[in-house]
XYZ file of C-alpha atoms in Angstrom:
637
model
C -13.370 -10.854 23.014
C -15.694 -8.098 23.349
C -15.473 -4.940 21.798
C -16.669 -1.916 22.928
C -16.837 2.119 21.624
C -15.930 4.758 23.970
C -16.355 8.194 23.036
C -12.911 10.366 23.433
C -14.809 13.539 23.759
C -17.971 15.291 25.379
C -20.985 15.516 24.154
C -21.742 19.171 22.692
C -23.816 21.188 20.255
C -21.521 22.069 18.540
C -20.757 20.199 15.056
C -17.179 19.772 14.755
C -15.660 16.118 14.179
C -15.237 13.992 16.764
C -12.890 10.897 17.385
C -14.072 7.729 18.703
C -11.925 4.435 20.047
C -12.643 1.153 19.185
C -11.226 -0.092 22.114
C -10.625 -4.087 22.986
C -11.356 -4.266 26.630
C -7.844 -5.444 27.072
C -5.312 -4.756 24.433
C -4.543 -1.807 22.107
C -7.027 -0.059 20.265
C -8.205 1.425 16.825
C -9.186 5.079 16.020
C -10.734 6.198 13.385
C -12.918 9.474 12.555
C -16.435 10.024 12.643
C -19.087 12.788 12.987
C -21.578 13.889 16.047
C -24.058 14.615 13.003
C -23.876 11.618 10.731
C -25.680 8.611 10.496
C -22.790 6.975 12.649
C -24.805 6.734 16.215
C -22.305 5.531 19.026
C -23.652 2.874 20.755
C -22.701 1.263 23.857
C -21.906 -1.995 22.440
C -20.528 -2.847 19.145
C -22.675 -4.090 16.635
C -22.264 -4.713 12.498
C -22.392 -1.672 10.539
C -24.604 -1.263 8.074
C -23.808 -2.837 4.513
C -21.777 -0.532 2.567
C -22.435 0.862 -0.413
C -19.240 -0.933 -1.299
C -18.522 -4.628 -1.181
C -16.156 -5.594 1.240
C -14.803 -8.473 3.398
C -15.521 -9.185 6.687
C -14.425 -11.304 9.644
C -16.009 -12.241 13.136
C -14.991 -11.036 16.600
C -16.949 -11.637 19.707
C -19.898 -12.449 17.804
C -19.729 -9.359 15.856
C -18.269 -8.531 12.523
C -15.689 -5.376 11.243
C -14.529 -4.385 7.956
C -10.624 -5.541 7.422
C -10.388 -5.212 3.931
C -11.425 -3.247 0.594
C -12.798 -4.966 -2.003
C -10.851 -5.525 -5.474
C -14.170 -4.994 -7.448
C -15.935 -2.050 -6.109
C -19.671 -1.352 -7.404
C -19.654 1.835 -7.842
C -22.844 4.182 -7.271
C -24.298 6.363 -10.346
C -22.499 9.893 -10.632
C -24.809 12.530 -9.810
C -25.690 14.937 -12.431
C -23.437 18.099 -12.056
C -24.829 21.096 -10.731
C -22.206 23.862 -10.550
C -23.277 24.933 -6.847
C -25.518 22.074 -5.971
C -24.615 17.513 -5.430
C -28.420 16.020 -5.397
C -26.444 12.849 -3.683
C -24.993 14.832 -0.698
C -22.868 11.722 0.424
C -21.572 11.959 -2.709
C -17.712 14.086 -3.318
C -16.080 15.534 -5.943
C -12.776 15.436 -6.349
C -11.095 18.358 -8.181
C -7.255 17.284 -9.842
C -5.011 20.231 -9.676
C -1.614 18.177 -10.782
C -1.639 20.152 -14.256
C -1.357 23.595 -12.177
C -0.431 23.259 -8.678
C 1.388 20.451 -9.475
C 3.585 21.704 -11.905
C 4.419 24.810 -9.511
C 6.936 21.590 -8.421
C 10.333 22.598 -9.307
C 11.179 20.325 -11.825
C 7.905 19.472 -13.006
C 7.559 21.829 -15.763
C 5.555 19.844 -18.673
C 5.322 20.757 -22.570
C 1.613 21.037 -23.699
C 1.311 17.745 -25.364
C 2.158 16.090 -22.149
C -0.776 17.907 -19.913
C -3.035 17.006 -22.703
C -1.946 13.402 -22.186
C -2.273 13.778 -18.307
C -5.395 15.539 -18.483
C -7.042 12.368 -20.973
C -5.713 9.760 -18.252
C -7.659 12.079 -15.776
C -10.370 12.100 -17.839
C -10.297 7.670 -17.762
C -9.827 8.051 -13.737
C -12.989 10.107 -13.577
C -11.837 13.144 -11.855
C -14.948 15.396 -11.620
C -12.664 18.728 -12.207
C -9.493 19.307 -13.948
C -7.732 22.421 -13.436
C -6.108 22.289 -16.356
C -3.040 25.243 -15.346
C -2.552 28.836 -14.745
C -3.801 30.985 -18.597
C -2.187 34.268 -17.409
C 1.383 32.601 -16.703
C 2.439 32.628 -20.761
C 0.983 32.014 -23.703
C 2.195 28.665 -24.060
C -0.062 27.420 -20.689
C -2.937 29.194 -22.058
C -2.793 27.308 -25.341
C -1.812 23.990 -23.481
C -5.563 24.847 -21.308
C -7.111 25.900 -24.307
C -6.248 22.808 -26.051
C -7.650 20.610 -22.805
C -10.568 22.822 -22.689
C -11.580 21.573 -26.266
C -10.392 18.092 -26.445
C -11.181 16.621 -23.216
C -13.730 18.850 -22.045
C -15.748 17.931 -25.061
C -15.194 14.008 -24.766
C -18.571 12.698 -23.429
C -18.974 9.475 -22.460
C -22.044 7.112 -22.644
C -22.832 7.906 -19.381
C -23.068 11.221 -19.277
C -19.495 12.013 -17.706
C -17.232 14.741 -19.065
C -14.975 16.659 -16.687
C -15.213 20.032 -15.895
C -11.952 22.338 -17.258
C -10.782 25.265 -15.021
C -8.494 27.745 -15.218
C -6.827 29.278 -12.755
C -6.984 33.187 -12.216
C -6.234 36.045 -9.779
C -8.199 38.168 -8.973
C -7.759 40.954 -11.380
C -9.571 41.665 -14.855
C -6.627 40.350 -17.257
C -6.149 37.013 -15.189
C -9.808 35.947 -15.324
C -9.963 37.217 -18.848
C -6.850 34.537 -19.873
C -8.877 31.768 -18.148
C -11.887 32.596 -19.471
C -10.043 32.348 -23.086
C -8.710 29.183 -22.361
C -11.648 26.950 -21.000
C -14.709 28.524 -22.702
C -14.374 25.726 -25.412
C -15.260 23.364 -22.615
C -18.788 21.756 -21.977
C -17.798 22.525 -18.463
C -15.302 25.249 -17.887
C -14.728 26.892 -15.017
C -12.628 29.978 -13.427
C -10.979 30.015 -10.368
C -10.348 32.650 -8.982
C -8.299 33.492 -5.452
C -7.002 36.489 -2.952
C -5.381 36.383 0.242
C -7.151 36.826 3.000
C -5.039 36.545 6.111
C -3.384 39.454 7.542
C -0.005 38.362 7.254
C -0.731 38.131 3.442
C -2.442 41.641 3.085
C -0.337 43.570 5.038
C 3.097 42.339 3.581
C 1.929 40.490 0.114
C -1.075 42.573 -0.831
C -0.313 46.064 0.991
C -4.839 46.133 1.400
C -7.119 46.780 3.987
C -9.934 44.268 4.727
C -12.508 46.584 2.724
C -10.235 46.532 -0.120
C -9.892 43.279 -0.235
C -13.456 42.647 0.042
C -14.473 44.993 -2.158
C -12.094 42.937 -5.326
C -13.242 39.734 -4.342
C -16.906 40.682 -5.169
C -16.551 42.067 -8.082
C -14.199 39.851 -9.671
C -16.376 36.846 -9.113
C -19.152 39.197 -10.444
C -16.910 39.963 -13.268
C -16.070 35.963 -14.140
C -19.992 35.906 -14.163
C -21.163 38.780 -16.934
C -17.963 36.505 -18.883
C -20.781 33.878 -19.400
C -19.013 31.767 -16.809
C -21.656 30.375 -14.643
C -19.478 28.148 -12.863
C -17.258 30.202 -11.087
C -14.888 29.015 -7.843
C -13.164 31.736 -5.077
C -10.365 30.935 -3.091
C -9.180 32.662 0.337
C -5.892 32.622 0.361
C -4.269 31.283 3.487
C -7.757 30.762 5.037
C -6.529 28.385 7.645
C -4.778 31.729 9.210
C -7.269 33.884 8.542
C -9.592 35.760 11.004
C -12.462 33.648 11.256
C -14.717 36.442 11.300
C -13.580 38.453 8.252
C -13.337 34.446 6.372
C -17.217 34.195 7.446
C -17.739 37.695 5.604
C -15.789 37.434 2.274
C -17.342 33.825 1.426
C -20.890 35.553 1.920
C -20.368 38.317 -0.435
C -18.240 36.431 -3.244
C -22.016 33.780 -2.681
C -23.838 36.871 -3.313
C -21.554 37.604 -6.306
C -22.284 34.436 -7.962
C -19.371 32.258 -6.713
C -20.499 28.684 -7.192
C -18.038 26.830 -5.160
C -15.500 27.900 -1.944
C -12.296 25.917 -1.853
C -11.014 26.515 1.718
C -7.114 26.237 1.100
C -4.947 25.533 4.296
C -2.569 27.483 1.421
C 0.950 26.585 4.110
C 0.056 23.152 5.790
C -0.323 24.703 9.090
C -3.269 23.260 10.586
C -3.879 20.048 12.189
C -6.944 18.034 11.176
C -9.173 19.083 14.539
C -9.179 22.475 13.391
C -9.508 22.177 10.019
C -12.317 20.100 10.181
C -13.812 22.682 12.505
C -12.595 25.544 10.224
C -15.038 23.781 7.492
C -17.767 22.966 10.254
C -18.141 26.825 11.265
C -17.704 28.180 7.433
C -20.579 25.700 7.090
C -22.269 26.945 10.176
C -21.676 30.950 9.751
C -21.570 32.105 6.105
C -24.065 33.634 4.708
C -26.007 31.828 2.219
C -23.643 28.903 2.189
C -26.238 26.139 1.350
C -26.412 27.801 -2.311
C -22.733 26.480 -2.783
C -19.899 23.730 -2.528
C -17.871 23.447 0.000
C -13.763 22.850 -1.115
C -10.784 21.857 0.827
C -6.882 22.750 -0.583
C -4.745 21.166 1.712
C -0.729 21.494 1.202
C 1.685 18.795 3.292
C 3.862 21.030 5.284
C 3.777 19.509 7.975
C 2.510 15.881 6.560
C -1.209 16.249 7.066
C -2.424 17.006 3.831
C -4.643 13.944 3.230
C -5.662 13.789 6.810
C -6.701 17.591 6.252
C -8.482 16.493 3.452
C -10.970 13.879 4.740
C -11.610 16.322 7.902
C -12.656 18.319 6.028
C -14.834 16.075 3.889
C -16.294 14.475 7.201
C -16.993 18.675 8.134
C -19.293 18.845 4.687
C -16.430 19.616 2.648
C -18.122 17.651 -0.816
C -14.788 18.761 -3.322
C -11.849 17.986 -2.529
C -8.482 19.401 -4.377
C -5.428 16.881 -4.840
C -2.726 15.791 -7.104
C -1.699 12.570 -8.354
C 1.718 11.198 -6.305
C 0.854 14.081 -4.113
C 3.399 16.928 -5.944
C 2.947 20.686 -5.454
C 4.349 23.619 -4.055
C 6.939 23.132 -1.359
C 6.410 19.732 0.260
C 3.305 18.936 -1.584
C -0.599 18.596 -1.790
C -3.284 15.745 -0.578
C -2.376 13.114 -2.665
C -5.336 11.690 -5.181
C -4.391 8.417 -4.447
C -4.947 8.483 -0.836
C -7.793 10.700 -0.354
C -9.946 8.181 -2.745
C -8.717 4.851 -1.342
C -9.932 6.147 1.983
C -12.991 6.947 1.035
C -13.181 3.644 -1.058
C -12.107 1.756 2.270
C -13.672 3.807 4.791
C -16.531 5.526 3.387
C -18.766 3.698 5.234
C -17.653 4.532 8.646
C -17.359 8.438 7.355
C -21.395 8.316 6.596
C -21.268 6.790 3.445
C -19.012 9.426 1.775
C -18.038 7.947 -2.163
C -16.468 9.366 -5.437
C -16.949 8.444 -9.317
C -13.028 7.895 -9.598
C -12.058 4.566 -11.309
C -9.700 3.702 -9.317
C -8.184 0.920 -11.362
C -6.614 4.038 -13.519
C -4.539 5.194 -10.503
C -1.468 3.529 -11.163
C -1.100 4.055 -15.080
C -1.161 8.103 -14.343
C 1.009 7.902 -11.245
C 3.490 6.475 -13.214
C 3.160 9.156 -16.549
C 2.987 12.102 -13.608
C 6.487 10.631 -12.291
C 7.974 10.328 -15.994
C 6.734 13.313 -17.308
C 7.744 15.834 -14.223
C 10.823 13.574 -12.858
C 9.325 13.519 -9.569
C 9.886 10.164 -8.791
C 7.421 8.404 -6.649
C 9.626 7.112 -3.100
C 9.078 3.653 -2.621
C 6.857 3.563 0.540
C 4.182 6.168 -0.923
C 0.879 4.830 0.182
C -1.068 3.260 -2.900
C 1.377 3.903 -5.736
C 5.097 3.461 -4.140
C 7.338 0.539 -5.294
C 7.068 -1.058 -1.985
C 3.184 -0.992 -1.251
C 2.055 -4.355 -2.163
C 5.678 -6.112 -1.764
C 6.120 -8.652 1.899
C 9.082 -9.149 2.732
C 9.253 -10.249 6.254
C 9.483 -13.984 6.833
C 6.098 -13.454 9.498
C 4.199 -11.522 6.926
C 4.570 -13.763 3.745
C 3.533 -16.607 6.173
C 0.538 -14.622 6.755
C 0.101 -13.650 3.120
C 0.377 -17.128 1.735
C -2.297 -18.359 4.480
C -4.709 -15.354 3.328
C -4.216 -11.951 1.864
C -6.228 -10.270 4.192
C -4.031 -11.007 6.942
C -1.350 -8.325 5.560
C -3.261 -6.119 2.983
C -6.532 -3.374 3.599
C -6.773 -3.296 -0.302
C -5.778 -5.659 -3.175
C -3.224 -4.192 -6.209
C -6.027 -4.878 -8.561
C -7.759 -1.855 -6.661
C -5.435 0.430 -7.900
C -4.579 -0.941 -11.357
C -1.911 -3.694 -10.828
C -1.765 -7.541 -11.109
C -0.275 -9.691 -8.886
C 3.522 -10.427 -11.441
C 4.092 -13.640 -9.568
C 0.846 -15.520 -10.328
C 1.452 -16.236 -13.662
C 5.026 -17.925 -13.653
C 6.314 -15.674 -16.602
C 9.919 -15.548 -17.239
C 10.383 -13.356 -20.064
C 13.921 -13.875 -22.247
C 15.213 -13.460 -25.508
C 12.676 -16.131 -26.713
C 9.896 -14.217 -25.746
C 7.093 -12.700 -28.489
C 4.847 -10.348 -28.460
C 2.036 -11.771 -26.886
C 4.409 -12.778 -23.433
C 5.294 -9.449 -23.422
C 2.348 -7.738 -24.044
C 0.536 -10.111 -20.922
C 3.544 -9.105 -18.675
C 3.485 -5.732 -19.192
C -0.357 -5.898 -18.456
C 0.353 -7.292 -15.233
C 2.685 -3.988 -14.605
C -0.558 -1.903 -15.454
C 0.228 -1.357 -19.139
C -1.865 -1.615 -21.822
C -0.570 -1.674 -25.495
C -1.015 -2.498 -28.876
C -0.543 -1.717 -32.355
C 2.625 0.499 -32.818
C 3.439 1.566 -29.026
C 3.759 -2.504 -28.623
C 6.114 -2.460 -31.513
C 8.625 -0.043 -30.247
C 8.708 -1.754 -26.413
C 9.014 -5.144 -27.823
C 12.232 -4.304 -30.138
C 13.254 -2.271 -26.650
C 13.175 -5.702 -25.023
C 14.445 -8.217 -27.802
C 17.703 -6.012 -27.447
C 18.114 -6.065 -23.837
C 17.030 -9.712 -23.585
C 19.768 -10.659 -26.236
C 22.413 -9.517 -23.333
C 20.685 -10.218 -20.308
C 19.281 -13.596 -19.805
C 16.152 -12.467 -17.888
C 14.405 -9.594 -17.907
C 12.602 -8.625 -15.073
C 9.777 -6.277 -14.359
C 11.969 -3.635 -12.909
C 13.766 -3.834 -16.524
C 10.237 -3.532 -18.036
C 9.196 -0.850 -15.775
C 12.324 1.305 -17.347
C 12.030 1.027 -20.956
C 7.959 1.188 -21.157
C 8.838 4.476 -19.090
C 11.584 5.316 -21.491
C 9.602 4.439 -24.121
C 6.274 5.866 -23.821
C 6.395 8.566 -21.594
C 8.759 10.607 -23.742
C 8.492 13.977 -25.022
C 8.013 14.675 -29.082
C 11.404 14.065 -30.840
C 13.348 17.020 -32.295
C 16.500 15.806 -31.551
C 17.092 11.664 -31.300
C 20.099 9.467 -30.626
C 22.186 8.479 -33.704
C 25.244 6.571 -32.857
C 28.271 6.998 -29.897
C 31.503 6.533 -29.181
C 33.512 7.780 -26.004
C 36.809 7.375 -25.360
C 38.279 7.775 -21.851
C 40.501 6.407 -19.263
C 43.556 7.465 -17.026
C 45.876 8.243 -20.045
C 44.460 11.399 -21.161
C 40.909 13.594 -21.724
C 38.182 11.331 -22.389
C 36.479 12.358 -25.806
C 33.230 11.767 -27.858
C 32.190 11.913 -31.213
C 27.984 12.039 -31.142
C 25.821 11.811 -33.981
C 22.480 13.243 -33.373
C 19.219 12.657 -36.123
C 17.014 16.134 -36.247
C 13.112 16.026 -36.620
C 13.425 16.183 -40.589
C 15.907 13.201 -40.762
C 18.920 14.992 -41.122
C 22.186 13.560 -39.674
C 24.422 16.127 -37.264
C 28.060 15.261 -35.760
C 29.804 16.573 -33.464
C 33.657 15.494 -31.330
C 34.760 17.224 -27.776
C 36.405 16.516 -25.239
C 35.184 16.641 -21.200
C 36.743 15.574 -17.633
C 34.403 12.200 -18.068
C 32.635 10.210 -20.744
C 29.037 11.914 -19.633
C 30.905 15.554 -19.652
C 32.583 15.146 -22.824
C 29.418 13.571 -24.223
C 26.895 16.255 -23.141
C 29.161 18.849 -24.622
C 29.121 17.386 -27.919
C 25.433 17.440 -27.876
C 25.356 21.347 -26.629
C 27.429 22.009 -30.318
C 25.221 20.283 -32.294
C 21.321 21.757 -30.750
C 23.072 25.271 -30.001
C 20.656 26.298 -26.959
C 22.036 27.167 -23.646
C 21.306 24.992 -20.263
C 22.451 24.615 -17.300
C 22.790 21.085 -16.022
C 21.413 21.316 -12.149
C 20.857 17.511 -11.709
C 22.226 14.702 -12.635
C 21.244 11.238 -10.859
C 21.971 7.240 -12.299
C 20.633 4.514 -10.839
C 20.717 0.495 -11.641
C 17.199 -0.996 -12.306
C 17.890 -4.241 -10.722
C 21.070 -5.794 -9.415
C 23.957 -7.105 -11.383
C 26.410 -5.864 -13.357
C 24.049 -6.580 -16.486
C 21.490 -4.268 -14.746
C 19.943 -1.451 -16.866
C 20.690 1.998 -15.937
C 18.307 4.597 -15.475
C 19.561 7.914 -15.254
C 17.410 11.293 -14.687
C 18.856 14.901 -15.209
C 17.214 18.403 -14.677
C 17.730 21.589 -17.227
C 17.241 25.529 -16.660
C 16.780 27.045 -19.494
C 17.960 30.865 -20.472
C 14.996 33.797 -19.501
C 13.542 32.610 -22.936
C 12.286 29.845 -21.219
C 9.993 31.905 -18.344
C 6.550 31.970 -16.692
C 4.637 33.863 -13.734
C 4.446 31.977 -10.604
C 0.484 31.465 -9.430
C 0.920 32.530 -5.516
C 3.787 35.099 -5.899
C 3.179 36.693 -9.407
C 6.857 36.748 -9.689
C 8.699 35.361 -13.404
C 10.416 32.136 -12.884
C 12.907 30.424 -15.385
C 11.493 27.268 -15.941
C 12.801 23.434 -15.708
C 12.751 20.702 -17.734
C 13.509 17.227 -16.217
C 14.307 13.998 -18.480
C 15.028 10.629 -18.033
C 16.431 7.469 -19.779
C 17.273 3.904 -19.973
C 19.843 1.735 -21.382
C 22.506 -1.028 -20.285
C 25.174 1.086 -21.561
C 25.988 4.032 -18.611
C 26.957 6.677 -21.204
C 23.820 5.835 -24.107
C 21.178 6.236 -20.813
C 23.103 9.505 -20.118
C 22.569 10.825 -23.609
C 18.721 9.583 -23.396
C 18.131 11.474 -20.501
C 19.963 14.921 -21.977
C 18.178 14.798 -24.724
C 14.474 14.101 -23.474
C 14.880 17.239 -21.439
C 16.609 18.882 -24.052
C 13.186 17.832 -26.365
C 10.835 19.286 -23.569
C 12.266 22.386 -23.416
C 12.512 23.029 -27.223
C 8.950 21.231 -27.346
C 7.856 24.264 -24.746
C 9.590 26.856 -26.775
C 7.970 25.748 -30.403
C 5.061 25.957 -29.018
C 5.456 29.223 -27.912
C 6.637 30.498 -31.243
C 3.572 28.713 -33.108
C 1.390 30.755 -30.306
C 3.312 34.222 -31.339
C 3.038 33.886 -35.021
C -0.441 32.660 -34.996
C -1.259 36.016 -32.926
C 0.749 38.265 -35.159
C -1.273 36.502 -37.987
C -4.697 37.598 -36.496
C -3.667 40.564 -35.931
C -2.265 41.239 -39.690
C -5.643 39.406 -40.990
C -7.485 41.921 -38.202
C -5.956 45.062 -39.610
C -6.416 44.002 -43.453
């Protein structure tokens, strides 16, 4: 069969993307996205692409050959050096992880400070070039949780070189910047980001500023983030995918002029479609003043479900950062998702002129699963990459063609993103099982233990595997999660007993263990065992929630199945923060989750790992307070 390309558009000077179809002469065809100004000529006759800078496997078609799947061990060019405003490997993109602030904005999501500083180390392993670490300005407790980031991970060099950058996030006004600039200066790297609308709907009704205005604080905030000692400054435009073009074109010269070192081009509502945002980036590129002396960024959100294919538009435009979030979370209905912006690139970069990142992508799964545990967004099981469902055949036709070759039904191995294939190795783990069964299993899940953290999953397992008679990985999957991804203890589970039925109220008598070992018990009574049981626990820890979720679901089938059960918490106004976008206080959440056979016990896990965020959040803040009101004291002395 031959195989021929037939260009979709015509032939201009202009340098947006174009689309080309790789078009059987009788069949269906393939599209994919390439570039009037990249190395990608169109020819008028297939022939083999050029080797990639990644392995990769190929097969033969009328004489010719086509990549049809990503390799499970990619070589991986050097990292350039960083440059603030300036890539010396232009085909080379940086991708910039915004889970720990945008991400967070996700109701729900809210995470104590010990758990961003355990996100932002996994970041660190994946590689991510930037890390905005949160929002300083928002409370005292975020710019402690940055602060802490800023000097822990920013400072963690590797062998090669490699240490991500920390950013804070800032408006533009003096007090923001000066909260970010607080918070990441302890960095090797830090970074402030700085943003202001720029559309009209946003400064006539949000703002309540002219253009000049507008203008006029741009320039001399980013100016101001520069006599700060910052030299690595980034400026946002909000809502620049509905901005004028012409008034976009002026603001990104004059915050270049100010000393801005990157522009991140948000489409801030997930309005555009990837044509015209890959243009929007092509004429920013084409009519800004004095844009070769910075980096290009893209900020895509999902409204409308096109926030990866945004993303790489934008990258194929000259866009060389790219802003995402692991599992995709965000504002509203989301941002590009990590994991799919850097398995294209792995899988396509060669047909999108050799575009590549420094991401390890064997990481991706580990983190996807502590973002989803730690925020309660739960990943749904079709989610490119990381969902449940992404490496699993079940159609009779495509395990035929699975078992004949893998190629025939997969673009990418597991082992790409950090899995192994379970049902290679024959285990069947039981109540016979040791340590080293369970340790190799759980590797095969994309866990990695030892030492103590193995200690507590393994007598997690010998308890369910003395009433179950196998345990399988979805039983795994929920106590390592249960397990390990767990908030620091102030309040833990002592012992339970519920009474309840159709002959009267159904009580419970809870015994709860506090952080200095003290025992604490409490009896009510409730319209069901979980009722009565959560209000026991409200008269022993004394702190005032509001229960808005409440969810249970059975790990596996059979009425020996675990169950895992996931609540969400509001907290009183104690329990507050400023919202990035609107500047408006917000109460916060807290989300929890747990695990057991027993319906009630799982329950109580869940209550009280939110319960443990939220009073995690709030010591923090305290500690913050007094340690102020101590400087202060020591100041005035």
């Amino acid at each position: 069969m031959d195989i021929f390309l037939r260009p979709n558009f015509t032939p201009s000077t202009t340098n947006s993307p174009a689309a080309i179809l790789l078009t059987p002469v009788r069949g269906g065809s393939l599209r994919y996205p390439t570039s009037q100004n990249r190395a990608f000529r169109l020819r008028s006759q297939y022939a083999p692409p050029k080797p990639s800078i990644f392995p990769h496997v190929t097969t033969t078609v009328g004489g010719g050959s086509i990549t049809t799947r990503c390799s499970a061990l990619p070589s991986r060019p050097h990292r350039p050096e960083y440059i603030p405003n300036h890539i010396p490997d232009p085909n080379y993109v940086r991708i910039f992880d915004t889970t720990l602030r945008d991400g967070e904005q996700s109701p729900g999501a809210s995470m104590n400070p010990q758990q961003k500083l355990e996100i932002a180390r996994q970041l660190a392993r994946l590689g991510v070039d930037i890390i905005e670490a949160g929002f300083p300005a928002s409370s005292n407790a975020d710019l402690e949780a940055v602060k802490m980031i800023a000097l822990e991970v920013g400072n963690a060099v590797r062998e090669d070189g490699y240490v991500p950058v920390i950013c804070g996030l800032s408006r533009c006004n003096k007090r923001d910047i000066d909260a970010a600039w607080e918070a990441v200066k302890g960095a090797k790297r830090p970074r402030i980001h700085t943003f202001i609308a720029t559309s009209e709907i946003h400064m006539q009704h949000k703002l309540n500023m002219t253009r000049e205005e507008v203008v006029d604080i741009a320039r001399s905030m980013v100016r101001y983030a520069r006599t700060l000692g910052c030299e690595d400054v980034e400026f946002s435009p909000e809502d620049a995918g509905r901005s004028n073009r012409d008034f976009l074109y002026h603001i990104l010269g004059e915050v270049i002029k100010a000393g801005a070192t990157t522009l991140n081009i948000p489409d801030t509502v997930g309005y555009t479609v990837p044509e015209e945002f890959g243009q929007l980036i092509a004429d920013i590129k084409s009519n800004t003043p004095g844009i070769e002396n910075v980096i290009i960024s893209t900020h895509c959100q999902n409204d409308l479900g096109l926030s990866t294919a945004n993303t790489i538009a934008g990258a194929i435009s000259g866009a060389r950062q790219l802003e995402v979030t692991i599992n995709g979370i965000g504002e509203r209905a989301g941002n590009a998702s990590l994991e799919e912006v850097v398995m294209i690139l792995k899988c396509r970069g060669k047909n999108l002129g050799g575009l590549y990142t420094g991401i390890s992508t064997e990481n991706i799964v580990m983190i996807s699963k502590m973002v989803a545990e730690y925020t309660g967004l739960q990943v749904q099981p079709h989610k490119a990459i990381v969902g449940a469902n992404a490496f699993k055949h079940e159609s009779g036709i495509h395990q035929h063609g699975m078992l004949k070759h893998k190629g025939t039904y997969e673009i990418m191995s597991p082992e790409d993103v950090g899995l192994q294939r379970a049902d290679e190795s024959g285990l069947v783990l039981g109540k016979l099982s040791g340590r080293h069964a369970l340790q190799k299993k759980l590797e095969q899940l994309g866990y990695f233990f030892e030492g103590k953290e193995l200690d507590d999953i393994f007598w997690r397992f010998k308890a369910i595997a003395e009433k179950k008679k196998h345990v399988l990985d979805e039983d795994l999957e929920a106590l390592v999660t249960d397990e390990l991804f767990q908030p620091e203890s102030v309040w833990s589970v002592g012992d339970i007993q519920v009474t309840c039925g159709t002959l009267g109220l159904s009580t419970a008598t809870v015994k709860l263990i506090d952080a200095d070992g003290m025992e604490h018990v409490a009896c009510s009574v409730g319209t069901g065992p979980v009722d009565s049981v959560y209000k026991a626990i409200d008269l022993i820890v004394k702190v005032p929630v509001t229960l808005l979720e409440y969810s249970m679901v059975a790990v596996t089938e059979g009425i020996d199945a675990i169950a895992t059960t996931k609540v969400l918490l509001r907290g009183d106004d104690s329990f507050a923060s400023t919202h990035a976008l609107t500047g408006e206080s917000v109460k916060r959440t807290f989300s929890g989750s747990g695990s057991e056979m027993d319906i009630v016990v799982s329950s109580v896990r869940a209550y009280l790992s939110a319960l443990n965020k939220m009073l995690g959040f709030k010591k923090k803040i305290s500690q913050t307070v007094e340690a102020e009101n101590s400087n202060a004291f020591v100041s005035s002395s």
